[in-house]
C-alpha cells in the first residue's frame, strides 16, 4: 500500500516499520500524564490508580517491543523526525503544522526512496515464502534486498535447506538475482558446565540470531 498510495500509519512502532525510506515522516505525539490518565479512565472504565498502572504497563511493553524487534530505545528522539507535544499545542494547531511539515522537500518521494521501499517489499515477500514452506519455516535465515538483488543468509545448522531456497523463492517475482550464503560469523561460548536454560545463554542465542551467527 505504501508503494501504491499516500497513507498514515498510526500504531505501535509504526515509525520503525519501513527503515531506510527517506520520504516517510516519523512523528511521535505526546500528552501530559493527566490527559492520558483521564482518557484511559474513560475508555476502559478504570479507577485512577488502575489507569496509571495500565499506562505504566503499556509503556514498559512498548519499550520491550522496540528493543526486541528493532534494538532501539523507544524514547530516543533520534528515531523520530518530529515530536508533537499536545500539552503545549492544540490538536488542531499540531495537525496544521504536521501537514505543512509533510510537504517539505525532505519528505517527498524520490526514485532512490521508492527503490528502498520496493526492496523492503521484496525482502518481506521472500521471508513470507520461506516461512510458508514446510521445508524452511523453522530455519533461521536473514533476508535483505538491494536494487532487486536478494541476499539470503542461513546458519550452519540449517545448511540442508540451502538447496531448496532458490526453488521456493523462484515463485517470488521481481528478483533480479539471488545470492544465498552461509553465515560466516561465529561466537565461541565457553562455560564450565553448559546449561542451555541459563538466561545468559538465552540472551546470547538471541544476539546470534540477530547477527546470523553460529554459536
mmCIF file with all atom_site columns, N, CA, C and O in Angstrom, residues 79-113:
data_model
loop_
_atom_site.group_PDB
_atom_site.id
_atom_site.type_symbol
_atom_site.label_atom_id
_atom_site.label_alt_id
_atom_site.label_comp_id
_atom_site.label_asym_id
_atom_site.label_entity_id
_atom_site.label_seq_id
_atom_site.pdbx_PDB_ins_code
_atom_site.Cartn_x
_atom_site.Cartn_y
_atom_site.Cartn_z
_atom_site.occupancy
_atom_site.B_iso_or_equiv
_atom_site.pdbx_formal_charge
_atom_site.auth_seq_id
_atom_site.auth_comp_id
_atom_site.auth_asym_id
_atom_site.auth_atom_id
_atom_site.pdbx_PDB_model_num
ATOM 1   N N  . UNK A 1 79  ? 14.961 8.659  16.640 1.00 0.00 ? 79  UNK A N  1
ATOM 2   C CA . UNK A 1 79  ? 14.189 7.754  15.782 1.00 0.00 ? 79  UNK A CA 1
ATOM 3   C C  . UNK A 1 79  ? 12.893 8.412  15.305 1.00 0.00 ? 79  UNK A C  1
ATOM 4   O O  . UNK A 1 79  ? 12.072 7.761  14.654 1.00 0.00 ? 79  UNK A O  1
ATOM 5   N N  . UNK A 1 80  ? 12.710 9.704  15.626 1.00 0.00 ? 80  UNK A N  1
ATOM 6   C CA . UNK A 1 80  ? 11.557 10.467 15.152 1.00 0.00 ? 80  UNK A CA 1
ATOM 7   C C  . UNK A 1 80  ? 12.035 11.684 14.371 1.00 0.00 ? 80  UNK A C  1
ATOM 8   O O  . UNK A 1 80  ? 13.106 12.222 14.625 1.00 0.00 ? 80  UNK A O  1
ATOM 9   N N  . UNK A 1 81  ? 11.234 12.121 13.414 1.00 0.00 ? 81  UNK A N  1
ATOM 10  C CA . UNK A 1 81  ? 11.521 13.356 12.692 1.00 0.00 ? 81  UNK A CA 1
ATOM 11  C C  . UNK A 1 81  ? 10.897 14.553 13.393 1.00 0.00 ? 81  UNK A C  1
ATOM 12  O O  . UNK A 1 81  ? 11.392 15.680 13.269 1.00 0.00 ? 81  UNK A O  1
ATOM 13  N N  . UNK A 1 82  ? 9.832  14.322 14.133 1.00 0.00 ? 82  UNK A N  1
ATOM 14  C CA . UNK A 1 82  ? 9.103  15.409 14.769 1.00 0.00 ? 82  UNK A CA 1
ATOM 15  C C  . UNK A 1 82  ? 8.337  14.865 15.966 1.00 0.00 ? 82  UNK A C  1
ATOM 16  O O  . UNK A 1 82  ? 7.798  13.753 15.913 1.00 0.00 ? 82  UNK A O  1
ATOM 17  N N  . UNK A 1 83  ? 8.311  15.659 17.048 1.00 0.00 ? 83  UNK A N  1
ATOM 18  C CA . UNK A 1 83  ? 7.525  15.310 18.233 1.00 0.00 ? 83  UNK A CA 1
ATOM 19  C C  . UNK A 1 83  ? 6.477  16.391 18.452 1.00 0.00 ? 83  UNK A C  1
ATOM 20  O O  . UNK A 1 83  ? 6.814  17.571 18.537 1.00 0.00 ? 83  UNK A O  1
ATOM 21  N N  . UNK A 1 84  ? 5.214  15.996 18.515 1.00 0.00 ? 84  UNK A N  1
ATOM 22  C CA . UNK A 1 84  ? 4.125  16.932 18.764 1.00 0.00 ? 84  UNK A CA 1
ATOM 23  C C  . UNK A 1 84  ? 3.696  16.805 20.219 1.00 0.00 ? 84  UNK A C  1
ATOM 24  O O  . UNK A 1 84  ? 3.230  15.745 20.643 1.00 0.00 ? 84  UNK A O  1
ATOM 25  N N  . UNK A 1 85  ? 3.874  17.880 20.973 1.00 0.00 ? 85  UNK A N  1
ATOM 26  C CA . UNK A 1 85  ? 3.536  17.885 22.394 1.00 0.00 ? 85  UNK A CA 1
ATOM 27  C C  . UNK A 1 85  ? 2.170  18.542 22.581 1.00 0.00 ? 85  UNK A C  1
ATOM 28  O O  . UNK A 1 85  ? 2.034  19.766 22.510 1.00 0.00 ? 85  UNK A O  1
ATOM 29  N N  . UNK A 1 86  ? 1.154  17.748 22.827 1.00 0.00 ? 86  UNK A N  1
ATOM 30  C CA . UNK A 1 86  ? -0.212 18.266 22.935 1.00 0.00 ? 86  UNK A CA 1
ATOM 31  C C  . UNK A 1 86  ? -0.455 19.009 24.241 1.00 0.00 ? 86  UNK A C  1
ATOM 32  O O  . UNK A 1 86  ? -1.510 19.607 24.420 1.00 0.00 ? 86  UNK A O  1
ATOM 33  N N  . UNK A 1 87  ? 0.523  18.976 25.153 1.00 0.00 ? 87  UNK A N  1
ATOM 34  C CA . UNK A 1 87  ? 0.400  19.764 26.371 1.00 0.00 ? 87  UNK A CA 1
ATOM 35  C C  . UNK A 1 87  ? 0.600  21.246 26.078 1.00 0.00 ? 87  UNK A C  1
ATOM 36  O O  . UNK A 1 87  ? 0.073  22.110 26.764 1.00 0.00 ? 87  UNK A O  1
ATOM 37  N N  . UNK A 1 88  ? 1.377  21.542 25.017 1.00 0.00 ? 88  UNK A N  1
ATOM 38  C CA . UNK A 1 88  ? 1.700  22.920 24.679 1.00 0.00 ? 88  UNK A CA 1
ATOM 39  C C  . UNK A 1 88  ? 0.913  23.437 23.460 1.00 0.00 ? 88  UNK A C  1
ATOM 40  O O  . UNK A 1 88  ? 0.634  24.626 23.368 1.00 0.00 ? 88  UNK A O  1
ATOM 41  N N  . UNK A 1 89  ? 0.593  22.527 22.531 1.00 0.00 ? 89  UNK A N  1
ATOM 42  C CA . UNK A 1 89  ? -0.034 22.934 21.274 1.00 0.00 ? 89  UNK A CA 1
ATOM 43  C C  . UNK A 1 89  ? -1.339 22.167 21.099 1.00 0.00 ? 89  UNK A C  1
ATOM 44  O O  . UNK A 1 89  ? -1.389 20.952 21.323 1.00 0.00 ? 89  UNK A O  1
ATOM 45  N N  . UNK A 1 90  ? -2.393 22.851 20.689 1.00 0.00 ? 90  UNK A N  1
ATOM 46  C CA . UNK A 1 90  ? -3.696 22.224 20.485 1.00 0.00 ? 90  UNK A CA 1
ATOM 47  C C  . UNK A 1 90  ? -3.634 21.221 19.342 1.00 0.00 ? 90  UNK A C  1
ATOM 48  O O  . UNK A 1 90  ? -2.776 21.313 18.460 1.00 0.00 ? 90  UNK A O  1
ATOM 49  N N  . UNK A 1 91  ? -4.561 20.264 19.362 1.00 0.00 ? 91  UNK A N  1
ATOM 50  C CA . UNK A 1 91  ? -4.600 19.235 18.332 1.00 0.00 ? 91  UNK A CA 1
ATOM 51  C C  . UNK A 1 91  ? -4.740 19.859 16.944 1.00 0.00 ? 91  UNK A C  1
ATOM 52  O O  . UNK A 1 91  ? -4.050 19.467 15.996 1.00 0.00 ? 91  UNK A O  1
ATOM 53  N N  . UNK A 1 92  ? -5.626 20.838 16.811 1.00 0.00 ? 92  UNK A N  1
ATOM 54  C CA . UNK A 1 92  ? -5.841 21.477 15.505 1.00 0.00 ? 92  UNK A CA 1
ATOM 55  C C  . UNK A 1 92  ? -4.577 22.158 15.000 1.00 0.00 ? 92  UNK A C  1
ATOM 56  O O  . UNK A 1 92  ? -4.222 22.060 13.820 1.00 0.00 ? 92  UNK A O  1
ATOM 57  N N  . UNK A 1 93  ? -3.871 22.848 15.890 1.00 0.00 ? 93  UNK A N  1
ATOM 58  C CA . UNK A 1 93  ? -2.629 23.524 15.500 1.00 0.00 ? 93  UNK A CA 1
ATOM 59  C C  . UNK A 1 93  ? -1.550 22.507 15.139 1.00 0.00 ? 93  UNK A C  1
ATOM 60  O O  . UNK A 1 93  ? -0.790 22.698 14.172 1.00 0.00 ? 93  UNK A O  1
ATOM 61  N N  . UNK A 1 94  ? -1.480 21.429 15.915 1.00 0.00 ? 94  UNK A N  1
ATOM 62  C CA . UNK A 1 94  ? -0.498 20.382 15.616 1.00 0.00 ? 94  UNK A CA 1
ATOM 63  C C  . UNK A 1 94  ? -0.772 19.762 14.258 1.00 0.00 ? 94  UNK A C  1
ATOM 64  O O  . UNK A 1 94  ? 0.154  19.501 13.481 1.00 0.00 ? 94  UNK A O  1
ATOM 65  N N  . UNK A 1 95  ? -2.043 19.529 13.962 1.00 0.00 ? 95  UNK A N  1
ATOM 66  C CA . UNK A 1 95  ? -2.410 18.939 12.668 1.00 0.00 ? 95  UNK A CA 1
ATOM 67  C C  . UNK A 1 95  ? -1.982 19.838 11.516 1.00 0.00 ? 95  UNK A C  1
ATOM 68  O O  . UNK A 1 95  ? -1.421 19.372 10.516 1.00 0.00 ? 95  UNK A O  1
ATOM 69  N N  . UNK A 1 96  ? -2.224 21.124 11.656 1.00 0.00 ? 96  UNK A N  1
ATOM 70  C CA . UNK A 1 96  ? -1.825 22.076 10.616 1.00 0.00 ? 96  UNK A CA 1
ATOM 71  C C  . UNK A 1 96  ? -0.312 22.055 10.421 1.00 0.00 ? 96  UNK A C  1
ATOM 72  O O  . UNK A 1 96  ? 0.185  22.035 9.279  1.00 0.00 ? 96  UNK A O  1
ATOM 73  N N  . UNK A 1 97  ? 0.429  22.053 11.525 1.00 0.00 ? 97  UNK A N  1
ATOM 74  C CA . UNK A 1 97  ? 1.890  22.056 11.445 1.00 0.00 ? 97  UNK A CA 1
ATOM 75  C C  . UNK A 1 97  ? 2.415  20.766 10.815 1.00 0.00 ? 97  UNK A C  1
ATOM 76  O O  . UNK A 1 97  ? 3.335  20.798 9.984  1.00 0.00 ? 97  UNK A O  1
ATOM 77  N N  . UNK A 1 98  ? 1.835  19.625 11.184 1.00 0.00 ? 98  UNK A N  1
ATOM 78  C CA . UNK A 1 98  ? 2.307  18.345 10.661 1.00 0.00 ? 98  UNK A CA 1
ATOM 79  C C  . UNK A 1 98  ? 2.036  18.224 9.164  1.00 0.00 ? 98  UNK A C  1
ATOM 80  O O  . UNK A 1 98  ? 2.869  17.702 8.415  1.00 0.00 ? 98  UNK A O  1
ATOM 81  N N  . UNK A 1 99  ? 0.871  18.695 8.725  1.00 0.00 ? 99  UNK A N  1
ATOM 82  C CA . UNK A 1 99  ? 0.555  18.657 7.288  1.00 0.00 ? 99  UNK A CA 1
ATOM 83  C C  . UNK A 1 99  ? 1.540  19.519 6.497  1.00 0.00 ? 99  UNK A C  1
ATOM 84  O O  . UNK A 1 99  ? 1.980  19.146 5.406  1.00 0.00 ? 99  UNK A O  1
ATOM 85  N N  . UNK A 1 100 ? 1.887  20.686 7.046  1.00 0.00 ? 100 UNK A N  1
ATOM 86  C CA . UNK A 1 100 ? 2.857  21.554 6.382  1.00 0.00 ? 100 UNK A CA 1
ATOM 87  C C  . UNK A 1 100 ? 4.242  20.912 6.367  1.00 0.00 ? 100 UNK A C  1
ATOM 88  O O  . UNK A 1 100 ? 4.968  20.982 5.360  1.00 0.00 ? 100 UNK A O  1
ATOM 89  N N  . UNK A 1 101 ? 4.608  20.280 7.462  1.00 0.00 ? 101 UNK A N  1
ATOM 90  C CA . UNK A 1 101 ? 5.915  19.620 7.567  1.00 0.00 ? 101 UNK A CA 1
ATOM 91  C C  . UNK A 1 101 ? 6.037  18.497 6.537  1.00 0.00 ? 101 UNK A C  1
ATOM 92  O O  . UNK A 1 101 ? 7.101  18.294 5.937  1.00 0.00 ? 101 UNK A O  1
ATOM 93  N N  . UNK A 1 102 ? 4.941  17.783 6.305  1.00 0.00 ? 102 UNK A N  1
ATOM 94  C CA . UNK A 1 102 ? 4.957  16.669 5.370  1.00 0.00 ? 102 UNK A CA 1
ATOM 95  C C  . UNK A 1 102 ? 5.172  17.124 3.928  1.00 0.00 ? 102 UNK A C  1
ATOM 96  O O  . UNK A 1 102 ? 5.534  16.315 3.072  1.00 0.00 ? 102 UNK A O  1
ATOM 97  N N  . UNK A 1 103 ? 4.965  18.416 3.669  1.00 0.00 ? 103 UNK A N  1
ATOM 98  C CA . UNK A 1 103 ? 5.140  18.943 2.313  1.00 0.00 ? 103 UNK A CA 1
ATOM 99  C C  . UNK A 1 103 ? 6.571  19.399 2.038  1.00 0.00 ? 103 UNK A C  1
ATOM 100 O O  . UNK A 1 103 ? 6.885  19.802 0.909  1.00 0.00 ? 103 UNK A O  1
ATOM 101 N N  . UNK A 1 104 ? 7.436  19.326 3.032  1.00 0.00 ? 104 UNK A N  1
ATOM 102 C CA . UNK A 1 104 ? 8.816  19.750 2.843  1.00 0.00 ? 104 UNK A CA 1
ATOM 103 C C  . UNK A 1 104 ? 9.527  18.856 1.822  1.00 0.00 ? 104 UNK A C  1
ATOM 104 O O  . UNK A 1 104 ? 9.204  17.666 1.696  1.00 0.00 ? 104 UNK A O  1
ATOM 105 N N  . UNK A 1 105 ? 10.520 19.409 1.098  1.00 0.00 ? 105 UNK A N  1
ATOM 106 C CA . UNK A 1 105 ? 11.228 18.612 0.078  1.00 0.00 ? 105 UNK A CA 1
ATOM 107 C C  . UNK A 1 105 ? 11.862 17.344 0.646  1.00 0.00 ? 105 UNK A C  1
ATOM 108 O O  . UNK A 1 105 ? 11.956 16.329 -0.055 1.00 0.00 ? 105 UNK A O  1
ATOM 109 N N  . UNK A 1 106 ? 12.300 17.396 1.920  1.00 0.00 ? 106 UNK A N  1
ATOM 110 C CA . UNK A 1 106 ? 12.971 16.242 2.521  1.00 0.00 ? 106 UNK A CA 1
ATOM 111 C C  . UNK A 1 106 ? 12.074 15.014 2.627  1.00 0.00 ? 106 UNK A C  1
ATOM 112 O O  . UNK A 1 106 ? 12.570 13.882 2.752  1.00 0.00 ? 106 UNK A O  1
ATOM 113 N N  . UNK A 1 107 ? 10.755 15.216 2.577  1.00 0.00 ? 107 UNK A N  1
ATOM 114 C CA . UNK A 1 107 ? 9.843  14.099 2.748  1.00 0.00 ? 107 UNK A CA 1
ATOM 115 C C  . UNK A 1 107 ? 9.047  13.784 1.486  1.00 0.00 ? 107 UNK A C  1
ATOM 116 O O  . UNK A 1 107 ? 7.982  13.162 1.542  1.00 0.00 ? 107 UNK A O  1
ATOM 117 N N  . UNK A 1 108 ? 9.582  14.196 0.355  1.00 0.00 ? 108 UNK A N  1
ATOM 118 C CA . UNK A 1 108 ? 8.959  13.853 -0.920 1.00 0.00 ? 108 UNK A CA 1
ATOM 119 C C  . UNK A 1 108 ? 9.634  12.611 -1.506 1.00 0.00 ? 108 UNK A C  1
ATOM 120 O O  . UNK A 1 108 ? 10.837 12.412 -1.356 1.00 0.00 ? 108 UNK A O  1
ATOM 121 N N  . UNK A 1 109 ? 8.842  11.818 -2.164 1.00 0.00 ? 109 UNK A N  1
ATOM 122 C CA . UNK A 1 109 ? 9.354  10.582 -2.745 1.00 0.00 ? 109 UNK A CA 1
ATOM 123 C C  . UNK A 1 109 ? 10.367 10.870 -3.848 1.00 0.00 ? 109 UNK A C  1
ATOM 124 O O  . UNK A 1 109 ? 10.183 11.773 -4.660 1.00 0.00 ? 109 UNK A O  1
ATOM 125 N N  . UNK A 1 110 ? 11.434 10.100 -3.871 1.00 0.00 ? 110 UNK A N  1
ATOM 126 C CA . UNK A 1 110 ? 12.453 10.176 -4.914 1.00 0.00 ? 110 UNK A CA 1
ATOM 127 C C  . UNK A 1 110 ? 12.622 8.782  -5.520 1.00 0.00 ? 110 UNK A C  1
ATOM 128 O O  . UNK A 1 110 ? 12.182 7.789  -4.925 1.00 0.00 ? 110 UNK A O  1
ATOM 129 N N  . UNK A 1 111 ? 13.245 8.670  -6.675 1.00 0.00 ? 111 UNK A N  1
ATOM 130 C CA . UNK A 1 111 ? 13.493 7.330  -7.236 1.00 0.00 ? 111 UNK A CA 1
ATOM 131 C C  . UNK A 1 111 ? 14.264 6.431  -6.267 1.00 0.00 ? 111 UNK A C  1
ATOM 132 O O  . UNK A 1 111 ? 13.979 5.229  -6.160 1.00 0.00 ? 111 UNK A O  1
ATOM 133 N N  . UNK A 1 112 ? 15.218 7.006  -5.533 1.00 0.00 ? 112 UNK A N  1
ATOM 134 C CA . UNK A 1 112 ? 16.008 6.205  -4.596 1.00 0.00 ? 112 UNK A CA 1
ATOM 135 C C  . UNK A 1 112 ? 15.162 5.727  -3.418 1.00 0.00 ? 112 UNK A C  1
ATOM 136 O O  . UNK A 1 112 ? 15.267 4.564  -3.000 1.00 0.00 ? 112 UNK A O  1
ATOM 137 N N  . UNK A 1 113 ? 14.319 6.608  -2.869 1.00 0.00 ? 113 UNK A N  1
ATOM 138 C CA . UNK A 1 113 ? 13.495 6.207  -1.730 1.00 0.00 ? 113 UNK A CA 1
ATOM 139 C C  . UNK A 1 113 ? 12.425 5.206  -2.156 1.00 0.00 ? 113 UNK A C  1
ATOM 140 O O  . UNK A 1 113 ? 12.038 4.333  -1.377 1.00 0.00 ? 113 UNK A O  1
#
